[in-house]
Structure formats: structure tokens, C-alpha cells
Amino acid sequence: MKPNHVVFAAAMASAFFLAPDESQAAEWKKGMSSPEIKQLQQRLKEKGFFTYPQATGYFGAITEEAVKAFQRAMNLPATGIVDDATYAKLKSAPASNDTLAIGSRGAAVSDLQRRLKQLGYFRYPQITGYYGAVTADAVKQFQRANGLPATGRADRATLERLKQKATSQPATSSDALTIGSRGDEVRELQQQLKQLGYFTYSDITGYYGVLTADAIRRFQRDNGLPVTGAVDNQTAALLASAVKAKTPPPAPIERERLAVRLSIGALGEDVKRIQTKLKELGYFYTAITGYYGTATADAVRRFQQAAKLPATGIVDGETYERLIGQAPAAKLDVIELVADAAELLGTPYVWGGDAPEEGFDCSGFIFYLFQQQGVPIPRTVALMWNAGASVSAPEVGDIVFFATTTNGPSHAGIYIGNGQFIHSGASTGVTISRLDQSYWKQRYLGAKRFF
């Protein structure tokens, strides 16, 4: 499902497909390339289904998914092939003035985002008034939860249902902890969530961001509370009660486990368990052997660096406990990754920044986007370079690296296909550049994969 840039470029240049006639679809499908495909992508983008940064004229996996989403919204067979029936619907179903979709702006979008945030669906820190991929995803979640077609477009039926739901649920009080809150109260909250197994991020940060809000939503859902993602008095009381009732000491067998110490040369089931968990989390890339060699030690070091433990490459008690208790890594959705990245175009460059409200440096931009996907990744360019799996040619979602200030990796971006990557540049902020531009071509080091 992830188009290789070589195949993509070849298909773009291919002359083997005849351009379809504008008056009918003639079964446009994956692999085709023509100006009419570009028009198709534009139509899908206008209706909020094609979220790639630009219309390319190539019918790839992203276009196929957009077509399927449109077909499902129109109650057509979701084949991903644009036949005459699909094309007719596409031409005859312009977005109405009452419908908000990707690209919409203004007070109506701000109101939509406020209602979605009140109900726990819109997780972005700020009300932006711009309908991008994050808003569309929040709308889809609301639509699925309320038995509506999950189009990601806020039509009249969706807006009415949203108004009803938001009116029936009181807004969180002004003294509630929510996204953007900081301080000791947030640290204590994160400690409680970690103790209960809901907050799996390695550090207690004291900042209430999307990871903390997601952990609260899971706790609220499991305990029959309104799923708002904010900590009101009712949530705080139940959270404190759950922590108090938590069974303290580990079982004897677990206490024995904490004394484990594995290093190069070790053999057996413990090593297999460690390798399996490292592979599940995206740190170990080779076969599960049960032998602790240099590949296993390197994977352990990468995990320790990400977890802010001493990077010894040796599994001591603390490393073992943290590793085995780590939640599985989410599978990277490259379409969502690129869509979320595109929504951040123009965000200013800030050294050390890794949040939209403050700005990004190059690694902070990548770190933030992978966090949204739940995929663990180191924070710095150098650690990303050491942790990722090398690939001969980048595919969409891979990280591309450059030597801009030293001989080693000092800048990075996310490959988005067609020879382009999106990154946060010191002089440009978040922007899209081409790998074949002379500046980047001369400094290109290679690509690494984290999925």
C-alpha cells in the first residue's frame, strides 16, 4: 500500500496507458497515469476525500483509498476503481454550502471543532478555524460512533447530530485539567495513569498533551465516564480510587525476573522473549534466535536510549521491567502521516520545538508526527539514524537524512513520494522540498524505516 518512489516516477513517465475520455471513466484504476487522473484527484480533493498535498496525475494507493472512501459515502461498491457510475456520482455531487470539508475555513469550522473537542473527538491543542486532516479524522470518529456514514465531511445530518450531542453533554469546567495544562498536578496525573497502565510514554513530562488526553479517554471509557479526554472532578475522584485499590507487590516470579541480567553470549527462552518484544516495538529487525549477539545488544541500546535508560546494551532488571511492560507499537499509517504533515505546512522553525503551538526543529517535527501515530521513535536526528532500518530507496513514510552541518546526519525529513520530502527547515519552517534539488542531492545520506 506504500508506493515506491521509483515505481511512482516510472508510472508518471509511462506512455503505456491511453488517456481516458473526459466524458466517461472507462474504469480508471491503480497504475494509470494521465491529465484526467489529475482532474479526478482534484474532484476528490474538493469533496474532502483526497488528502495528499497535491494532485499528481498518477493513480496510486492513496488515490485508490480516496476512491473507496468516496464510493462508501455514496453507497457504491467500494472497489477503488472509477467506473461510469462512480464518475457520474463524482461529477453530480458537488459539496453543498451546508457541508464543511477539507479546505473549509471560518467561524463555522471553529464552532465544529469546539463541539468535537467538547465530546472528546478533536485532539488538536488549538481551535484553528481550518478544516484539515485532523478535523476530518475527528469527524469520521464522531460519525462512526453515531451511526453516520464515515465520510469525514460535516454535512447537515452530521452537524445536527453533533449539536444534539454537544448540547446534552455539559462542557468541562474551567478548572479541569485538559490539553495545554502544565505543572505538578499534571505530573501526578501522569504517575497515576502510568501506575494503572494507561500512560505508556516513558517520561513523566508535566505537560498535558495528546498522549495524556488519550490515556484519560481510555480510563474514562473503561470506567463508564463521559469520554472527554479532560480530567473533571468525577474523573479525578475515580482515578484516585483506582490507584488506591491497585494491587501493590509483584508476584514472586516477577521479583525473580527483576534480577535477570542478559548480555552478549546469553542463550535461551529469556533471550527469545526479549528479542520478540524488541521486534514488536520496532527496535529489532532480524530473526528470533534465542542467542544474544551484537544485533540484540544494538536493539537493546536503541530501546534504552528511547526510554532514557543507561545505553549499556545489557538487559538489567530495570531494562527488563520497562521493556516487557511497554505497550506494542502502533502500525504506521503512511496516508495519515502524510496528511497530518501537510496540515502543518508553514509552521515556523523553532530550535528544540516539537509541538505545533510552539513550532518545530527538524527532528521535533518528525518526532511529533510519529507520536500522533503511536509509533516510538528517538527525539534527535543522530538517534533516528542509528535506530532506523536502512533501505536502498525511500518509500512514502521513510525518513530521509542529510549532512548539512557535519559529515554525519544533521537534518531529516519525511519522504512523501514523487521525489519529495516534507521537513522543518531553519529558514523556511515546515515546507516541501525535492531530493533532486542540488543542495539536498549533494548532502543526501540515505533513508531509514520505522514500520
Short mmCIF file of C-alpha atoms in Angstrom, two decimals:
data_model
loop_
_atom_site.label_atom_id
_atom_site.label_comp_id
_atom_site.label_asym_id
_atom_site.label_seq_id
_atom_site.Cartn_x
_atom_site.Cartn_y
_atom_site.Cartn_z
CA MET A 1 0.00 0.00 0.00
CA LYS A 2 3.03 2.30 0.16
CA PRO A 3 4.05 3.39 -3.36
CA ASN A 4 7.77 3.07 -4.08
CA HIS A 5 9.12 6.33 -5.46
CA VAL A 6 10.92 4.55 -8.29
CA VAL A 7 7.74 2.81 -9.41
CA PHE A 8 5.84 6.05 -8.89
CA ALA A 9 8.24 8.05 -11.07
CA ALA A 10 8.28 5.39 -13.76
CA ALA A 11 4.50 5.26 -13.84
CA MET A 12 4.29 9.03 -14.08
CA ALA A 13 6.50 8.96 -17.14
CA SER A 14 4.86 5.89 -18.67
CA ALA A 15 3.17 6.10 -22.05
CA PHE A 16 1.54 2.66 -21.86
CA PHE A 17 -1.85 3.99 -20.67
CA LEU A 18 -4.06 5.91 -23.03
CA ALA A 19 -5.70 8.98 -21.51
CA PRO A 20 -9.37 8.19 -20.74
CA ASP A 21 -12.08 10.24 -22.35
CA GLU A 22 -13.28 13.14 -20.14
CA SER A 23 -16.92 12.21 -20.64
CA GLN A 24 -16.64 8.78 -19.03
CA ALA A 25 -14.44 6.94 -16.55
CA ALA A 26 -13.59 3.89 -18.68
CA GLU A 27 -12.54 2.12 -15.47
CA TRP A 28 -9.70 4.29 -14.20
CA LYS A 29 -7.69 2.26 -11.74
CA LYS A 30 -4.43 1.84 -9.88
CA GLY A 31 -1.36 2.15 -12.10
CA MET A 32 -2.86 4.53 -14.65
CA SER A 33 -1.41 7.96 -15.36
CA SER A 34 -2.95 10.88 -17.30
CA PRO A 35 -4.10 14.52 -17.01
CA GLU A 36 -7.65 13.21 -16.47
CA ILE A 37 -6.48 11.31 -13.39
CA LYS A 38 -5.20 14.63 -12.08
CA GLN A 39 -8.67 16.14 -12.61
CA LEU A 40 -10.16 13.13 -10.79
CA GLN A 41 -7.85 13.79 -7.83
CA GLN A 42 -8.85 17.46 -7.82
CA ARG A 43 -12.54 16.49 -7.70
CA LEU A 44 -11.86 14.07 -4.83
CA LYS A 45 -9.86 16.75 -3.00
CA GLU A 46 -12.72 19.29 -3.37
CA LYS A 47 -15.03 16.81 -1.70
CA GLY A 48 -12.59 16.03 1.12
CA PHE A 49 -11.54 12.52 0.13
CA PHE A 50 -8.08 13.03 -1.48
CA THR A 51 -5.80 14.39 1.25
CA TYR A 52 -2.40 14.12 -0.46
CA PRO A 53 -0.67 17.53 -0.64
CA GLN A 54 -1.04 17.79 -4.42
CA ALA A 55 -2.79 16.19 -7.40
CA THR A 56 -0.18 14.12 -9.25
CA GLY A 57 -1.98 12.59 -12.22
CA TYR A 58 -0.87 9.12 -11.10
CA PHE A 59 -3.48 6.65 -9.79
CA GLY A 60 -1.65 5.07 -6.86
CA ALA A 61 -2.57 3.57 -3.50
CA ILE A 62 -3.55 6.93 -1.98
CA THR A 63 -5.91 7.72 -4.87
CA GLU A 64 -7.37 4.20 -4.66
CA GLU A 65 -8.14 4.67 -0.94
CA ALA A 66 -9.73 8.07 -1.68
CA VAL A 67 -11.95 6.50 -4.36
CA LYS A 68 -13.01 3.71 -1.98
CA ALA A 69 -13.91 6.26 0.71
CA PHE A 70 -15.99 8.23 -1.82
CA GLN A 71 -17.73 5.06 -3.02
CA ARG A 72 -18.61 4.06 0.54
CA ALA A 73 -20.03 7.55 1.18
CA MET A 74 -22.16 7.27 -1.99
CA ASN A 75 -23.34 3.69 -1.19
CA LEU A 76 -21.44 2.30 -4.18
CA PRO A 77 -19.36 -0.90 -4.20
CA ALA A 78 -16.00 0.12 -2.68
CA THR A 79 -13.79 -1.30 -5.44
CA GLY A 80 -11.30 1.55 -5.69
CA ILE A 81 -11.93 1.56 -9.47
CA VAL A 82 -13.60 4.60 -11.02
CA ASP A 83 -16.28 3.14 -13.30
CA ASP A 84 -19.00 5.16 -15.05
CA ALA A 85 -21.36 5.02 -12.04
CA THR A 86 -18.68 6.32 -9.67
CA TYR A 87 -17.62 9.04 -12.10
CA ALA A 88 -21.22 10.17 -12.60
CA LYS A 89 -21.68 10.49 -8.83
CA LEU A 90 -18.40 12.35 -8.56
CA LYS A 91 -19.47 14.91 -11.19
CA SER A 92 -23.01 15.34 -9.88
CA ALA A 93 -22.29 15.60 -6.14
CA PRO A 94 -20.66 18.97 -5.53
CA ALA A 95 -20.14 19.94 -1.91
CA SER A 96 -23.16 21.90 -0.71
CA ASN A 97 -22.87 25.22 1.06
CA ASP A 98 -24.08 23.49 4.23
CA THR A 99 -21.24 20.95 4.15
CA LEU A 100 -17.85 21.56 5.77
CA ALA A 101 -14.95 19.59 4.31
CA ILE A 102 -11.18 19.68 3.98
CA GLY A 103 -10.19 23.17 2.90
CA SER A 104 -13.12 24.94 4.63
CA ARG A 105 -12.28 27.87 6.90
CA GLY A 106 -14.03 30.31 9.22
CA ALA A 107 -16.35 30.58 12.21
CA ALA A 108 -18.41 27.52 11.22
CA VAL A 109 -15.28 25.35 11.31
CA SER A 110 -14.24 26.82 14.69
CA ASP A 111 -17.68 26.00 16.08
CA LEU A 112 -17.42 22.45 14.68
CA GLN A 113 -14.01 21.97 16.29
CA ARG A 114 -15.25 23.27 19.68
CA ARG A 115 -18.15 20.80 19.70
CA LEU A 116 -15.86 17.94 18.66
CA LYS A 117 -13.35 18.90 21.37
CA GLN A 118 -16.13 19.05 23.98
CA LEU A 119 -17.12 15.48 23.05
CA GLY A 120 -13.52 14.25 23.05
CA TYR A 121 -13.02 13.75 19.30
CA PHE A 122 -10.92 16.79 18.29
CA ARG A 123 -7.50 16.36 19.90
CA TYR A 124 -5.57 19.23 18.39
CA PRO A 125 -4.45 21.70 21.11
CA GLN A 126 -6.00 24.76 19.46
CA ILE A 127 -9.23 25.74 17.71
CA THR A 128 -7.83 26.73 14.30
CA GLY A 129 -10.88 27.50 12.15
CA TYR A 130 -9.25 25.45 9.36
CA TYR A 131 -10.70 22.10 8.27
CA GLY A 132 -7.67 19.86 7.69
CA ALA A 133 -6.89 16.15 8.04
CA VAL A 134 -7.02 16.25 11.85
CA THR A 135 -10.53 17.75 11.80
CA ALA A 136 -11.67 15.29 9.12
CA ASP A 137 -10.42 12.38 11.22
CA ALA A 138 -12.28 13.71 14.29
CA VAL A 139 -15.47 14.00 12.21
CA LYS A 140 -15.03 10.40 10.96
CA GLN A 141 -14.69 9.14 14.53
CA PHE A 142 -17.84 11.01 15.56
CA GLN A 143 -19.74 9.70 12.53
CA ARG A 144 -18.73 6.07 13.24
CA ALA A 145 -19.74 6.41 16.88
CA ASN A 146 -23.16 7.80 15.90
CA GLY A 147 -24.14 5.51 13.03
CA LEU A 148 -23.49 8.04 10.25
CA PRO A 149 -21.57 7.43 7.01
CA ALA A 150 -17.91 7.97 7.96
CA THR A 151 -17.05 10.39 5.15
CA GLY A 152 -15.01 12.86 7.20
CA ARG A 153 -17.22 15.65 5.75
CA ALA A 154 -19.54 17.54 8.12
CA ASP A 155 -22.83 17.52 6.20
CA ARG A 156 -26.15 18.76 7.58
CA ALA A 157 -27.00 15.42 9.24
CA THR A 158 -23.59 15.29 10.96
CA LEU A 159 -23.80 18.90 12.15
CA GLU A 160 -27.31 18.35 13.56
CA ARG A 161 -26.29 15.18 15.42
CA LEU A 162 -23.18 16.91 16.74
CA LYS A 163 -25.24 19.84 18.02
CA GLN A 164 -27.62 17.46 19.81
CA LYS A 165 -24.79 15.52 21.46
CA ALA A 166 -22.82 18.61 22.50
CA THR A 167 -25.94 20.26 23.96
CA SER A 168 -26.81 17.18 26.01
CA GLN A 169 -23.27 16.92 27.46
CA PRO A 170 -22.09 19.77 29.69
CA ALA A 171 -18.74 21.33 28.84
CA THR A 172 -15.83 20.58 31.15
CA SER A 173 -15.34 23.09 33.94
CA SER A 174 -12.69 25.77 33.63
CA ASP A 175 -10.62 24.24 36.47
CA ALA A 176 -10.40 20.82 34.76
CA LEU A 177 -7.05 19.55 33.54
CA THR A 178 -7.03 19.35 29.75
CA ILE A 179 -4.73 19.71 26.74
CA GLY A 180 -2.33 22.58 27.34
CA SER A 181 -2.27 22.25 31.16
CA ARG A 182 1.16 22.09 32.82
CA GLY A 183 2.69 21.61 36.26
CA ASP A 184 2.81 19.30 39.28
CA GLU A 185 -0.88 18.36 39.02
CA VAL A 186 -0.26 17.01 35.52
CA ARG A 187 2.84 15.12 36.73
CA GLU A 188 0.80 13.48 39.50
CA LEU A 189 -1.94 12.64 36.99
CA GLN A 190 0.56 11.00 34.61
CA GLN A 191 2.04 9.00 37.52
CA GLN A 192 -1.43 7.72 38.39
CA LEU A 193 -2.19 6.81 34.78
CA LYS A 194 1.19 5.06 34.45
CA GLN A 195 0.54 3.06 37.62
CA LEU A 196 -2.81 1.92 36.17
CA GLY A 197 -1.26 1.04 32.79
CA TYR A 198 -2.88 3.81 30.74
CA PHE A 199 0.07 6.20 30.28
CA THR A 200 2.78 4.26 28.43
CA TYR A 201 5.06 7.12 27.40
CA SER A 202 8.46 6.66 29.01
CA ASP A 203 8.70 10.09 30.68
CA ILE A 204 6.56 11.97 33.19
CA THR A 205 6.55 15.36 31.44
CA GLY A 206 4.20 17.58 33.43
CA TYR A 207 2.63 18.68 30.13
CA TYR A 208 -0.94 17.63 29.25
CA GLY A 209 -0.68 16.75 25.55
CA VAL A 210 -2.41 14.33 23.20
CA LEU A 211 -0.80 11.25 24.82
CA THR A 212 -2.15 12.20 28.25
CA ALA A 213 -5.58 13.02 26.78
CA ASP A 214 -5.68 9.62 25.02
CA ALA A 215 -4.77 7.86 28.28
CA ILE A 216 -7.60 9.70 30.09
CA ARG A 217 -10.06 8.77 27.33
CA ARG A 218 -9.19 5.08 27.73
CA PHE A 219 -9.60 5.32 31.51
CA GLN A 220 -12.94 7.13 31.14
CA ARG A 221 -14.18 4.60 28.57
CA ASP A 222 -13.21 1.63 30.79
CA ASN A 223 -14.95 3.18 33.79
CA GLY A 224 -18.22 4.32 32.21
CA LEU A 225 -17.45 8.05 32.33
CA PRO A 226 -18.12 10.64 29.59
CA VAL A 227 -15.17 10.27 27.20
CA THR A 228 -13.94 13.87 27.09
CA GLY A 229 -10.17 13.46 27.43
CA ALA A 230 -10.25 16.11 30.21
CA VAL A 231 -9.96 15.50 33.96
CA ASP A 232 -13.02 16.88 35.76
CA ASN A 233 -13.82 16.24 39.44
CA GLN A 234 -15.61 12.95 38.72
CA THR A 235 -12.72 11.57 36.67
CA ALA A 236 -10.14 12.72 39.26
CA ALA A 237 -12.05 11.04 42.11
CA LEU A 238 -12.43 7.72 40.28
CA LEU A 239 -8.78 7.84 39.21
CA ALA A 240 -7.61 8.32 42.80
CA SER A 241 -9.86 5.47 43.95
CA ALA A 242 -8.50 3.13 41.26
CA VAL A 243 -4.89 3.93 42.21
CA LYS A 244 -5.64 3.27 45.88
CA ALA A 245 -7.15 -0.11 45.05
CA LYS A 246 -4.24 -1.10 42.82
CA THR A 247 -2.60 -4.36 43.98
CA PRO A 248 0.91 -3.37 45.12
CA PRO A 249 3.64 -6.05 45.18
CA PRO A 250 4.62 -8.06 42.09
CA ALA A 251 4.25 -11.83 42.14
CA PRO A 252 7.32 -13.76 43.39
CA ILE A 253 8.16 -14.95 39.89
CA GLU A 254 8.23 -11.32 38.71
CA ARG A 255 10.54 -10.34 41.58
CA GLU A 256 12.87 -13.10 40.42
CA ARG A 257 12.67 -11.75 36.89
CA LEU A 258 13.88 -8.33 38.06
CA ALA A 259 17.21 -9.93 38.96
CA VAL A 260 17.76 -11.03 35.34
CA ARG A 261 20.91 -9.85 33.58
CA LEU A 262 21.32 -10.70 29.91
CA SER A 263 24.28 -9.75 27.74
CA ILE A 264 26.22 -10.90 24.66
CA GLY A 265 26.64 -14.66 24.70
CA ALA A 266 23.42 -15.46 26.59
CA LEU A 267 21.10 -18.18 25.24
CA GLY A 268 17.59 -19.40 25.96
CA GLU A 269 13.93 -18.52 26.30
CA ASP A 270 14.60 -15.25 28.15
CA VAL A 271 16.60 -14.02 25.16
CA LYS A 272 13.81 -15.07 22.78
CA ARG A 273 11.30 -13.16 24.88
CA ILE A 274 13.49 -10.05 24.81
CA GLN A 275 14.02 -10.32 21.03
CA THR A 276 10.30 -10.83 20.42
CA LYS A 277 9.38 -7.76 22.46
CA LEU A 278 12.09 -5.64 20.79
CA LYS A 279 10.81 -6.73 17.36
CA GLU A 280 7.22 -5.94 18.36
CA LEU A 281 8.30 -2.43 19.39
CA GLY A 282 10.27 -1.81 16.19
CA TYR A 283 13.83 -2.00 17.58
CA PHE A 284 14.94 -5.49 16.43
CA TYR A 285 14.94 -6.27 12.71
CA THR A 286 16.38 -9.80 12.39
CA ALA A 287 15.14 -13.34 13.16
CA ILE A 288 14.24 -14.50 16.68
CA THR A 289 17.13 -16.86 17.52
CA GLY A 290 17.38 -17.08 21.31
CA TYR A 291 21.05 -16.03 21.04
CA TYR A 292 22.14 -12.67 22.46
CA GLY A 293 24.51 -11.29 19.82
CA THR A 294 25.55 -7.82 18.66
CA ALA A 295 22.23 -7.28 16.80
CA THR A 296 20.30 -7.89 20.03
CA ALA A 297 22.66 -5.67 22.03
CA ASP A 298 22.26 -2.85 19.49
CA ALA A 299 18.46 -3.18 19.65
CA VAL A 300 18.58 -3.07 23.46
CA ARG A 301 20.72 0.10 23.30
CA ARG A 302 18.19 1.76 21.00
CA PHE A 303 15.37 0.89 23.37
CA GLN A 304 17.36 2.14 26.36
CA GLN A 305 18.12 5.44 24.59
CA ALA A 306 14.44 5.93 23.74
CA ALA A 307 13.43 5.06 27.33
CA LYS A 308 16.17 7.36 28.76
CA LEU A 309 17.97 4.48 30.47
CA PRO A 310 21.76 3.97 30.52
CA ALA A 311 22.51 2.67 26.99
CA THR A 312 24.63 -0.32 28.01
CA GLY A 313 23.21 -2.91 25.60
CA ILE A 314 22.78 -5.17 28.65
CA VAL A 315 19.33 -6.17 29.92
CA ASP A 316 19.37 -5.49 33.65
CA GLY A 317 16.34 -5.59 35.94
CA GLU A 318 15.09 -2.08 35.16
CA THR A 319 15.52 -2.51 31.40
CA TYR A 320 13.72 -5.86 31.52
CA GLU A 321 10.79 -4.45 33.50
CA ARG A 322 10.43 -1.38 31.26
CA LEU A 323 10.78 -3.41 28.06
CA ILE A 324 8.29 -6.17 28.88
CA GLY A 325 5.77 -3.63 30.18
CA GLN A 326 5.98 -1.44 27.09
CA ALA A 327 2.78 -1.22 25.02
CA PRO A 328 3.02 -2.63 21.47
CA ALA A 329 4.00 -0.15 18.79
CA ALA A 330 1.15 1.04 16.59
CA LYS A 331 1.30 0.28 12.89
CA LEU A 332 2.28 3.36 10.91
CA ASP A 333 -0.46 4.61 8.58
CA VAL A 334 1.57 6.47 5.96
CA ILE A 335 -1.51 8.11 4.41
CA GLU A 336 -2.46 9.64 7.77
CA LEU A 337 1.18 10.51 8.46
CA VAL A 338 1.49 12.49 5.23
CA ALA A 339 -1.94 14.09 5.68
CA ASP A 340 -1.08 15.25 9.20
CA ALA A 341 2.29 16.54 7.99
CA ALA A 342 0.68 18.53 5.17
CA GLU A 343 -1.66 20.23 7.65
CA LEU A 344 1.40 21.65 9.42
CA LEU A 345 2.89 23.34 6.34
CA GLY A 346 4.07 26.85 7.22
CA THR A 347 4.59 26.13 10.94
CA PRO A 348 7.68 28.13 11.96
CA TYR A 349 11.08 26.63 12.77
CA VAL A 350 11.96 26.73 16.48
CA TRP A 351 15.10 25.15 17.88
CA GLY A 352 14.07 22.38 20.28
CA GLY A 353 10.39 22.69 19.29
CA ASP A 354 8.23 19.58 18.95
CA ALA A 355 4.64 20.88 19.17
CA PRO A 356 2.51 22.84 16.65
CA GLU A 357 1.74 25.65 19.09
CA GLU A 358 5.43 26.47 19.60
CA GLY A 359 6.99 25.39 16.28
CA PHE A 360 9.38 22.60 15.24
CA ASP A 361 13.01 21.87 14.65
CA CYS A 362 13.62 19.18 12.02
CA SER A 363 13.68 16.17 14.38
CA GLY A 364 10.90 17.61 16.58
CA PHE A 365 8.61 17.76 13.53
CA ILE A 366 9.22 14.08 12.74
CA PHE A 367 9.01 13.05 16.40
CA TYR A 368 5.64 14.83 16.79
CA LEU A 369 4.11 13.19 13.70
CA PHE A 370 5.23 9.68 14.64
CA GLN A 371 3.90 10.27 18.18
CA GLN A 372 0.47 11.01 16.70
CA GLN A 373 0.63 7.55 15.08
CA GLY A 374 1.72 5.92 18.37
CA VAL A 375 4.97 4.77 16.74
CA PRO A 376 8.05 5.03 19.03
CA ILE A 377 10.94 6.97 17.58
CA PRO A 378 14.01 8.71 19.10
CA ARG A 379 13.96 12.50 19.50
CA THR A 380 17.21 13.51 17.76
CA VAL A 381 18.41 13.11 14.16
CA ALA A 382 21.50 11.14 15.23
CA LEU A 383 19.47 8.66 17.30
CA MET A 384 16.90 8.28 14.49
CA TRP A 385 19.72 7.48 12.08
CA ASN A 386 21.11 4.82 14.44
CA ALA A 387 17.70 3.30 15.25
CA GLY A 388 16.04 3.04 11.83
CA ALA A 389 16.37 0.16 9.36
CA SER A 390 18.34 1.19 6.26
CA VAL A 391 16.58 1.00 2.89
CA SER A 392 18.12 1.27 -0.56
CA ALA A 393 15.44 3.63 -1.87
CA PRO A 394 12.87 5.59 0.18
CA GLU A 395 9.16 4.83 0.19
CA VAL A 396 6.38 7.07 1.50
CA GLY A 397 6.74 7.37 5.27
CA ASP A 398 10.51 6.70 5.37
CA ILE A 399 12.81 9.26 6.98
CA VAL A 400 15.46 10.79 4.69
CA PHE A 401 18.72 12.11 6.16
CA PHE A 402 21.19 14.81 5.15
CA ALA A 403 24.62 16.03 6.26
CA THR A 404 24.11 19.81 6.39
CA THR A 405 26.50 20.92 9.14
CA THR A 406 28.73 17.86 9.76
CA ASN A 407 29.81 14.71 7.94
CA GLY A 408 27.13 12.79 9.81
CA PRO A 409 23.33 13.13 9.84
CA SER A 410 22.26 16.63 10.97
CA HIS A 411 18.93 17.16 9.16
CA ALA A 412 15.98 14.90 8.31
CA GLY A 413 12.53 14.90 6.73
CA ILE A 414 9.70 12.51 5.82
CA TYR A 415 9.56 11.16 2.27
CA ILE A 416 6.11 11.79 0.69
CA GLY A 417 6.66 10.25 -2.75
CA ASN A 418 7.48 11.53 -6.23
CA GLY A 419 10.99 12.56 -5.18
CA GLN A 420 9.71 14.94 -2.48
CA PHE A 421 10.07 15.17 1.29
CA ILE A 422 8.44 17.36 3.95
CA HIS A 423 10.62 18.83 6.68
CA SER A 424 11.12 21.77 9.04
CA GLY A 425 13.91 23.94 7.63
CA ALA A 426 15.69 26.60 9.68
CA SER A 427 14.91 29.31 7.12
CA THR A 428 11.56 28.02 5.82
CA GLY A 429 9.69 26.32 8.66
CA VAL A 430 7.66 23.28 7.60
CA THR A 431 7.92 23.01 3.81
CA ILE A 432 8.19 20.52 0.93
CA SER A 433 11.46 20.10 -0.97
CA ARG A 434 12.77 17.82 -3.70
CA LEU A 435 15.55 15.27 -3.26
CA ASP A 436 16.98 16.16 -6.68
CA GLN A 437 17.49 19.84 -5.81
CA SER A 438 21.24 20.42 -5.92
CA TYR A 439 21.53 21.48 -2.27
CA TRP A 440 19.79 18.36 -0.92
CA LYS A 441 21.18 15.97 -3.53
CA GLN A 442 24.77 16.83 -2.56
CA ARG A 443 24.06 16.29 1.15
CA TYR A 444 21.80 13.22 0.99
CA LEU A 445 22.97 10.34 3.23
CA GLY A 446 20.16 7.78 2.85
CA ALA A 447 16.79 6.69 4.20
CA LYS A 448 15.67 4.75 7.26
CA ARG A 449 12.39 2.94 8.01
CA PHE A 450 10.45 2.65 11.27
CA PHE A 451 7.48 0.49 10.13
#
